[in-house]
PDB file of C-alpha atoms in Angstrom:
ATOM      1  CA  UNK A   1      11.009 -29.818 -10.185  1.00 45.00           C
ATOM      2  CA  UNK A   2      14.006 -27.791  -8.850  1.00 50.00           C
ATOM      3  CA  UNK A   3      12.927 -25.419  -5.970  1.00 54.00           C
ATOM      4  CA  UNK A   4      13.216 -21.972  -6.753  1.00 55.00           C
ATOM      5  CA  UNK A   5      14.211 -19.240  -3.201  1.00 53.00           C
ATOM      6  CA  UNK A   6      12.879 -15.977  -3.933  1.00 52.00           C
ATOM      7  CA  UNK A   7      16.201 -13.813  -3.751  1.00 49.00           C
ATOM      8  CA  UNK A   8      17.174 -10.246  -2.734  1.00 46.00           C
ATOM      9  CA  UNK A   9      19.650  -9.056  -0.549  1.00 44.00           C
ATOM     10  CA  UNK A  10      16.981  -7.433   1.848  1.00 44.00           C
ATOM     11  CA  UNK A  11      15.218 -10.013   2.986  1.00 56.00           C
ATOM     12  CA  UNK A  12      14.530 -13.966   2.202  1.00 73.00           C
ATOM     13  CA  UNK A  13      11.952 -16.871   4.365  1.00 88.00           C
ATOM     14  CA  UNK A  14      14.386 -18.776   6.705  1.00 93.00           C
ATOM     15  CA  UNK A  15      13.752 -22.490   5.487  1.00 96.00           C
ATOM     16  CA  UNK A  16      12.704 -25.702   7.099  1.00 98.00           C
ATOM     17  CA  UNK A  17      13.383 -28.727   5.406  1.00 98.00           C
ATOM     18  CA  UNK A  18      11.467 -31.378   7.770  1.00 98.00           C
ATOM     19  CA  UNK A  19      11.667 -35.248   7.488  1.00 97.00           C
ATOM     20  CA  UNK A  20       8.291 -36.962   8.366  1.00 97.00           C
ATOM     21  CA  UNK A  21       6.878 -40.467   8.275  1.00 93.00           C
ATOM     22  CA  UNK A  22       3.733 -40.144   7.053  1.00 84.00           C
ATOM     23  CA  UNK A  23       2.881 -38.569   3.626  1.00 82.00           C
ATOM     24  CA  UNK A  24      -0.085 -36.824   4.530  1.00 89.00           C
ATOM     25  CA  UNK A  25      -0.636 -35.940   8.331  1.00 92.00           C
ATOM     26  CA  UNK A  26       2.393 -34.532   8.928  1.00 94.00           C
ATOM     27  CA  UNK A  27       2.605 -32.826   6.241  1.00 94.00           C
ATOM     28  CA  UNK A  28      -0.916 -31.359   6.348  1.00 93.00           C
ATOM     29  CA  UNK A  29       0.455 -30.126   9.835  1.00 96.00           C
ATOM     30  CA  UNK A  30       3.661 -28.573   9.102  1.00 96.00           C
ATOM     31  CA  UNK A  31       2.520 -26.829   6.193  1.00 94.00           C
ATOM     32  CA  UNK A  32       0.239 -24.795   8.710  1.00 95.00           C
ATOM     33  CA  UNK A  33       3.414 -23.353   9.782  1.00 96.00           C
ATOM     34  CA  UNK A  34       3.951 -21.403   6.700  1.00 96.00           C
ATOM     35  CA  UNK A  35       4.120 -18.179   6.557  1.00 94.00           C
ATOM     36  CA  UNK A  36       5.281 -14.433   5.064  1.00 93.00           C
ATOM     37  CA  UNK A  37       8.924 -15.079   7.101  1.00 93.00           C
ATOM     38  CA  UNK A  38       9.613 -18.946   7.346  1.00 95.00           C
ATOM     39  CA  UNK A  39       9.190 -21.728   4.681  1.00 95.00           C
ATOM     40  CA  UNK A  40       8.542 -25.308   5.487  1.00 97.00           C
ATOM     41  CA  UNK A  41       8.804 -28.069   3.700  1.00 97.00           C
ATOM     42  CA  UNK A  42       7.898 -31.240   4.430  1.00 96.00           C
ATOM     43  CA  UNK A  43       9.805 -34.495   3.322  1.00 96.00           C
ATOM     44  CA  UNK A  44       8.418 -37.978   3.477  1.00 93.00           C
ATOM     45  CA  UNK A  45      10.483 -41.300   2.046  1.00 88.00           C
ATOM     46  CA  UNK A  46       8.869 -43.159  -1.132  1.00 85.00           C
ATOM     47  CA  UNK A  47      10.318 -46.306   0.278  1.00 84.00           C
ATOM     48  CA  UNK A  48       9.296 -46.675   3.557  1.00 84.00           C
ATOM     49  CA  UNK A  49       8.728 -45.044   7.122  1.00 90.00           C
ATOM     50  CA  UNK A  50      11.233 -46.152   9.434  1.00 95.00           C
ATOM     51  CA  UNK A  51      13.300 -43.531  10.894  1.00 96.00           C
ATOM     52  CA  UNK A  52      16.659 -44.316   8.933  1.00 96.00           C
ATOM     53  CA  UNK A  53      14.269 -44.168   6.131  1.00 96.00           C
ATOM     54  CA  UNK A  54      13.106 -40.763   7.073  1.00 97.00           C
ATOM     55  CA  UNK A  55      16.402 -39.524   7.781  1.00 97.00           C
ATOM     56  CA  UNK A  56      17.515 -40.910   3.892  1.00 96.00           C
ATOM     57  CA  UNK A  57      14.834 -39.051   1.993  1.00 96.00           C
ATOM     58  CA  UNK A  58      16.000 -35.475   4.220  1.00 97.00           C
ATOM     59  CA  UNK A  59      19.593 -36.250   3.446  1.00 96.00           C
ATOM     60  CA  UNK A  60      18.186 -36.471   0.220  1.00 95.00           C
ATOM     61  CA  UNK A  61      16.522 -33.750  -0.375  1.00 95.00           C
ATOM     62  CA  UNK A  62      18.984 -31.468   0.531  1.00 95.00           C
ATOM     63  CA  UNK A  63      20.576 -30.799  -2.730  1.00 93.00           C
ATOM     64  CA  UNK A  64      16.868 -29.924  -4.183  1.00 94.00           C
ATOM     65  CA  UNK A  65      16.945 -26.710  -1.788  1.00 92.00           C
ATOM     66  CA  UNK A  66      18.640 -23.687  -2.012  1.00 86.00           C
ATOM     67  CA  UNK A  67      19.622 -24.118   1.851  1.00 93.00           C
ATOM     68  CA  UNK A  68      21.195 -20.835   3.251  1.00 92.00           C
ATOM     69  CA  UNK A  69      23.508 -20.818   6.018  1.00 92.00           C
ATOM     70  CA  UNK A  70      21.500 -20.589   9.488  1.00 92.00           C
ATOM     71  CA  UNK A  71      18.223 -22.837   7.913  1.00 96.00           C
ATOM     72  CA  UNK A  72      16.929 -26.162   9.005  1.00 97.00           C
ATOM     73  CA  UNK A  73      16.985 -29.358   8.643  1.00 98.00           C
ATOM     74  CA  UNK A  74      14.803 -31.391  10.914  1.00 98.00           C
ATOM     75  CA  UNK A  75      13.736 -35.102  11.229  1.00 97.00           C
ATOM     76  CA  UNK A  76      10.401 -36.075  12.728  1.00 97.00           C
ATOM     77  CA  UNK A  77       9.551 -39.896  13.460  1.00 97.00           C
ATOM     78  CA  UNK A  78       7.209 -42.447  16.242  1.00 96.00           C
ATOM     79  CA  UNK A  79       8.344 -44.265  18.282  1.00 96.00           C
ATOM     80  CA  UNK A  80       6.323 -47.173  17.317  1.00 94.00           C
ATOM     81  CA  UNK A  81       7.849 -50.239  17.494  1.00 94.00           C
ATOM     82  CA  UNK A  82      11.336 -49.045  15.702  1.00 96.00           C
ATOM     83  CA  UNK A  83      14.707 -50.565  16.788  1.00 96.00           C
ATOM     84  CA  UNK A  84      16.362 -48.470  19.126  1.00 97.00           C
ATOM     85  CA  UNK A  85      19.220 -47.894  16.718  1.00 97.00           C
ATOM     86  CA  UNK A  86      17.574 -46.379  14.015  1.00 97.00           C
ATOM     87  CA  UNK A  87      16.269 -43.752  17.049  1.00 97.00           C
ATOM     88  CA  UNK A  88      19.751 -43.217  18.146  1.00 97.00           C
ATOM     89  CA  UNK A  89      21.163 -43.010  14.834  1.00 97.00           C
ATOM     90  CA  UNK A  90      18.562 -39.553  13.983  1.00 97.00           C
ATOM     91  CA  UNK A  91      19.584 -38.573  17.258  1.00 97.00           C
ATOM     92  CA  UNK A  92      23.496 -38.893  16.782  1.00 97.00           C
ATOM     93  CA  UNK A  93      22.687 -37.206  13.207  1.00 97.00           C
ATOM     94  CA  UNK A  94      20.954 -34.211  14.829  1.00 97.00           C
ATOM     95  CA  UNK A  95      23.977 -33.572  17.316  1.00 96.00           C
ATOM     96  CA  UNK A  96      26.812 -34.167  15.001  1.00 97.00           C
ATOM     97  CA  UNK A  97      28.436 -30.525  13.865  1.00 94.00           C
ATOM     98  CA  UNK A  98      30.340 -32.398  11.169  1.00 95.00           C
ATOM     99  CA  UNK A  99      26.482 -33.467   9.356  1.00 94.00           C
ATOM    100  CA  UNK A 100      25.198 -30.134   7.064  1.00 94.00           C
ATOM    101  CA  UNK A 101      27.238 -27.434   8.851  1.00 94.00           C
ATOM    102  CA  UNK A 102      26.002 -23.753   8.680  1.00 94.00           C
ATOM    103  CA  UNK A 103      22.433 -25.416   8.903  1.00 96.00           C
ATOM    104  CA  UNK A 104      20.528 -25.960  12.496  1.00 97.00           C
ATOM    105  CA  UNK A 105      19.477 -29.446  12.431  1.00 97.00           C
ATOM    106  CA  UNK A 106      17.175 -30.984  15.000  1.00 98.00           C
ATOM    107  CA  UNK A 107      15.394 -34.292  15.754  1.00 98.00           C
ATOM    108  CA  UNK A 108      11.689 -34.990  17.104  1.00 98.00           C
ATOM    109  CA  UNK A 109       9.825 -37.782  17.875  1.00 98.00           C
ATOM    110  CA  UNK A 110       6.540 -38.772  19.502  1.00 97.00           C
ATOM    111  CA  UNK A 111       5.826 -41.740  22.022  1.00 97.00           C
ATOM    112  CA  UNK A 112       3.718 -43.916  20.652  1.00 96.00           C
ATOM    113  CA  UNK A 113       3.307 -41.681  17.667  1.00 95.00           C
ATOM    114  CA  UNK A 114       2.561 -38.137  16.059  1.00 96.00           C
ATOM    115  CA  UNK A 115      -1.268 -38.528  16.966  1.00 95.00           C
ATOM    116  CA  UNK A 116       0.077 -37.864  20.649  1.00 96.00           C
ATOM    117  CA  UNK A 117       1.362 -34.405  19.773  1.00 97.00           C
ATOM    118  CA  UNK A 118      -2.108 -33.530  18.012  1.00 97.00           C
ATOM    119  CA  UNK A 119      -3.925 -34.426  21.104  1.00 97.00           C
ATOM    120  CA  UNK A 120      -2.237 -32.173  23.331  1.00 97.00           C
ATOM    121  CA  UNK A 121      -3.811 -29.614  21.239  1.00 97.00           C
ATOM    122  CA  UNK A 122      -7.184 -30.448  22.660  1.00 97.00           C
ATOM    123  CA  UNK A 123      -6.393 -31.781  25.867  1.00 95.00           C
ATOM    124  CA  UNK A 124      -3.338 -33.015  28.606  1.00 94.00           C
ATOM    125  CA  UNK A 125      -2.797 -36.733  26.862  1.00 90.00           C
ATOM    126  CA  UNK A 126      -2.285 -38.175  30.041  1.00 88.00           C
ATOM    127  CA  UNK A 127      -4.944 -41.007  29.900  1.00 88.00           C
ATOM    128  CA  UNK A 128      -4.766 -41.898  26.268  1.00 87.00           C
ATOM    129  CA  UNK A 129      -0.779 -43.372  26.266  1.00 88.00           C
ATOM    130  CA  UNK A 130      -1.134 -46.050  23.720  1.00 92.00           C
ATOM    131  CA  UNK A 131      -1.668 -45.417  19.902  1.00 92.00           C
ATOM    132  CA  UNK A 132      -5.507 -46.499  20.151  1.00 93.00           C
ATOM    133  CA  UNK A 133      -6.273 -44.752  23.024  1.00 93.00           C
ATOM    134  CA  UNK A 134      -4.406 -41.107  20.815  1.00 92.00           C
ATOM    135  CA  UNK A 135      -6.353 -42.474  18.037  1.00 92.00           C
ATOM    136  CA  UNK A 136      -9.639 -42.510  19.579  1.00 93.00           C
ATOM    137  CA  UNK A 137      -9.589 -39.707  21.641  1.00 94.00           C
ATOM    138  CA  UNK A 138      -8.610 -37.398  18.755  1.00 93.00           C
ATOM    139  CA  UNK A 139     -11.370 -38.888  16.732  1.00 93.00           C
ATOM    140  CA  UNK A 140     -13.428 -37.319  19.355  1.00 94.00           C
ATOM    141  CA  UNK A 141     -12.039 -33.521  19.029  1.00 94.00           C
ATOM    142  CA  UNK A 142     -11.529 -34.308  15.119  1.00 94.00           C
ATOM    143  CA  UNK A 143     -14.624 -36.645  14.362  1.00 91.00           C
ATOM    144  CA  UNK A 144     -12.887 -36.714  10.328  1.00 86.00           C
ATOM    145  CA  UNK A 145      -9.354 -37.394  11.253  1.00 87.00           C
ATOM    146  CA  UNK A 146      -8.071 -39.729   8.253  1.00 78.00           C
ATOM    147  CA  UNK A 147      -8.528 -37.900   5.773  1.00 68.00           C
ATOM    148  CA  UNK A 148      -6.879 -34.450   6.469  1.00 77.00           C
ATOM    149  CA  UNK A 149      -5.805 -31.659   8.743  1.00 89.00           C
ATOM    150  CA  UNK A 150      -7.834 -28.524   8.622  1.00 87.00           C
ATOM    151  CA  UNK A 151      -6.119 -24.923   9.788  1.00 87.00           C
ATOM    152  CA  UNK A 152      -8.766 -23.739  12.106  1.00 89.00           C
ATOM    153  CA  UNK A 153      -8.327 -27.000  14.239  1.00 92.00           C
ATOM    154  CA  UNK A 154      -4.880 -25.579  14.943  1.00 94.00           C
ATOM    155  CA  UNK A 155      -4.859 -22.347  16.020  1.00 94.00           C
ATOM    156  CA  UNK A 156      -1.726 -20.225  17.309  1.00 94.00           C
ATOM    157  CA  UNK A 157      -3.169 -20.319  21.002  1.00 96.00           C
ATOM    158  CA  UNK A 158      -3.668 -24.620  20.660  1.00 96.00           C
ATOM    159  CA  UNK A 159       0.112 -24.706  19.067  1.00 97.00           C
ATOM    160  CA  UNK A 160       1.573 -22.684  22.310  1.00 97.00           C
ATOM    161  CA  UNK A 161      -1.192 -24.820  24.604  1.00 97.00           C
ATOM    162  CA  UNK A 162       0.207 -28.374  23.342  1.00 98.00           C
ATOM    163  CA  UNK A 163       3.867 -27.397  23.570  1.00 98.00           C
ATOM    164  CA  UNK A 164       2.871 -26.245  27.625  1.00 98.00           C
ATOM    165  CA  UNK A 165       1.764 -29.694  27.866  1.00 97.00           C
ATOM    166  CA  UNK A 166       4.274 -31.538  25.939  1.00 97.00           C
ATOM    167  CA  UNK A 167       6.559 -29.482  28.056  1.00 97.00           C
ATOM    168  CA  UNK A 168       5.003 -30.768  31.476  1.00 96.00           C
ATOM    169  CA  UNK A 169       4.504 -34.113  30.667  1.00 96.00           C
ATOM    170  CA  UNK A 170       8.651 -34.196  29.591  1.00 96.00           C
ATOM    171  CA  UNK A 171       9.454 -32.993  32.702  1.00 95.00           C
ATOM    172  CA  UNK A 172      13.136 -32.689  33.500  1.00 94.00           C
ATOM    173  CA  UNK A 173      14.098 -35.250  30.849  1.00 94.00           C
ATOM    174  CA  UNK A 174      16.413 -33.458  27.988  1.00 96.00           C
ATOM    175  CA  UNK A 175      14.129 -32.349  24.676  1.00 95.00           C
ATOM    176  CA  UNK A 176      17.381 -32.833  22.770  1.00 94.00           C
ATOM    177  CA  UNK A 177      16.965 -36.517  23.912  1.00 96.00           C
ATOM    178  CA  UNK A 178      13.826 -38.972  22.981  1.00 96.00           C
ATOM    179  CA  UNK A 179      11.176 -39.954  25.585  1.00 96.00           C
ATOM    180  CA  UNK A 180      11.125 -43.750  25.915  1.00 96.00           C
ATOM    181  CA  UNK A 181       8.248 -43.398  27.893  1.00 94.00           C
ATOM    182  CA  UNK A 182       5.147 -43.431  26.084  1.00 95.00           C
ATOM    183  CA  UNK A 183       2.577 -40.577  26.170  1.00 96.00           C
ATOM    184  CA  UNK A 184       5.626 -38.236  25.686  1.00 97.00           C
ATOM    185  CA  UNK A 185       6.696 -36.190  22.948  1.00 98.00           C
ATOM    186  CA  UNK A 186       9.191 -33.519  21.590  1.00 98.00           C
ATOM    187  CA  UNK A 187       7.633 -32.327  18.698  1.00 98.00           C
ATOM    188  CA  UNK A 188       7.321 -29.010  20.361  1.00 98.00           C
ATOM    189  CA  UNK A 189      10.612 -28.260  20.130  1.00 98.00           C
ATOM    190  CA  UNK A 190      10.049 -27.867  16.219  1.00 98.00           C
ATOM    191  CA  UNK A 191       6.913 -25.989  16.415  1.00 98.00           C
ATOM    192  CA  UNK A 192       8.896 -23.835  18.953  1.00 97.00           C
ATOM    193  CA  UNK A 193      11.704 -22.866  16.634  1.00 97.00           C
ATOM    194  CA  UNK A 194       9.701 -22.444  13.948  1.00 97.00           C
ATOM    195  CA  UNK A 195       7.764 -19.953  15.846  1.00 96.00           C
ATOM    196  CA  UNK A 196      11.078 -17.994  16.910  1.00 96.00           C
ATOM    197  CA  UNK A 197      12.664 -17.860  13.910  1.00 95.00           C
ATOM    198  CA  UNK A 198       8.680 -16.152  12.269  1.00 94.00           C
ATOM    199  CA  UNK A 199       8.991 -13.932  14.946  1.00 93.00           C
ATOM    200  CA  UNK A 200      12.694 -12.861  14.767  1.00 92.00           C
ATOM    201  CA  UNK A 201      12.209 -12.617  10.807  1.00 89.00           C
ATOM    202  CA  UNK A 202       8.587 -10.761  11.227  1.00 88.00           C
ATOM    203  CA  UNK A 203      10.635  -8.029  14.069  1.00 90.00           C
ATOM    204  CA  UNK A 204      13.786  -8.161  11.484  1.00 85.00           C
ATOM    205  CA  UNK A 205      11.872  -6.797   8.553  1.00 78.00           C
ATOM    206  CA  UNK A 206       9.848  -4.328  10.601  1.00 75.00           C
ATOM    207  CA  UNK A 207      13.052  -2.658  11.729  1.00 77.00           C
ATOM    208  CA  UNK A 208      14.613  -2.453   8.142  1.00 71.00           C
ATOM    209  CA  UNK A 209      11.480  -1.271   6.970  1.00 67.00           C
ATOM    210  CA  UNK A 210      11.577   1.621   9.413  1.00 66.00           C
ATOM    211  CA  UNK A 211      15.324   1.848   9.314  1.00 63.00           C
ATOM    212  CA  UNK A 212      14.996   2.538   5.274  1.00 56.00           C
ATOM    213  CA  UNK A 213      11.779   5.050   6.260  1.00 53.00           C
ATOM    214  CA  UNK A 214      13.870   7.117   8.106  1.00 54.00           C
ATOM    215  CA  UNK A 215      16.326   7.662   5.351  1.00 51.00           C
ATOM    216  CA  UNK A 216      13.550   8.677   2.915  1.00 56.00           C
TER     217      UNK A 216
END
């Protein structure tokens, strides 16, 4: 089914078109993000999770979307046990000016894998570094993780807490970058632009709203 973009000249949700690896957690996750100013949509591949994978379904997808000039397009994978090169090649994609101009693009990924990110929501990560340590642990804040992502696990103040800690635990390395080191991740910086760009739309449409009331 084509996707359909609400139009009007006033106002319109900024898009996120996100490339994930798994079908359901990630997308139970970044659907939480939705709301009355941005729109994101996760994308998972039907033939596999690798990161070139991944990056082939977004590509993919792109045509499906009305995409608007200052959306995004952003690709979330593990590091698992993936060849370097598929890494570097989401990485090169995300930096390259010449791939979907007019659109932000951006690239995330988690060391060992997503689970990671979801932890810091509970607690600092740094003694649970391996994916069945993550697993585990968040089995103990989420006792029916498996099956699906509920909202009020996730709350605006946990979102802001895990990107503090992803934050610290990156350190001085580059977020644009990838964390080889495991019990790392950059998935904030997605969380963290989506959050900007719901603000800057929420503030936009306030001050049209009581740009137009003035007029009346």
């Amino acid at each position: 089914m084509q996707f359909s973009r609400a139009s009007g000249k006033r106002f319109y949700k900024r898009l996120f078109l996100v490339g994930v690896e798994g079908t359901r957690t990630e997308c139970d996750y970044f659907s939480m993000f939705n709301s009355p100013y941005v729109h994101v949509i996760p994308v998972a591949s039907r033939e596999g999770n690798s990161p070139k994978r991944v990056l082939s379904a977004l590509k993919a997808a792109i045509p499906k979307y009305q995409l608007r000039e200052g959306d995004y397009l952003w690709i979330v994978v593990d590091r698992d046990e993936w060849p370097e090169e598929e890494i570097e090649l989401c990485r090169k994609w995300a930096q390259d000016p010449k791939e979907s101009p007019g659109l932000y693009k951006g690239f995330s990924l988690s060391n060992p894998k997503f689970e990671f990110w979801l932890l810091l929501h509970f607690e600092d990560g740094t003694k649970h570094a391996t994916s069945k340590a993550c697993y585990e642990a968040l089995r103990e804040h989420l006792p029916d993780y498996g099956k699906s992502l509920n909202r009020s696990d996730f709350d605006a103040a946990s979102v802001v807490t895990a990107c503090q800690r992803a934050r610290m635990l990156l350190g001085s390395a580059d977020p644009a970058d990838w964390p080889r080191e495991a019990g790392k991740t950059t998935a904030f910086t997605l969380c963290e632009a989506i959050r900007r760009v719901d603000q800057e739309e929420a503030a936009k449409l306030l001050a049209e709203l009581s740009g137009s009331a003035q007029h009346e």
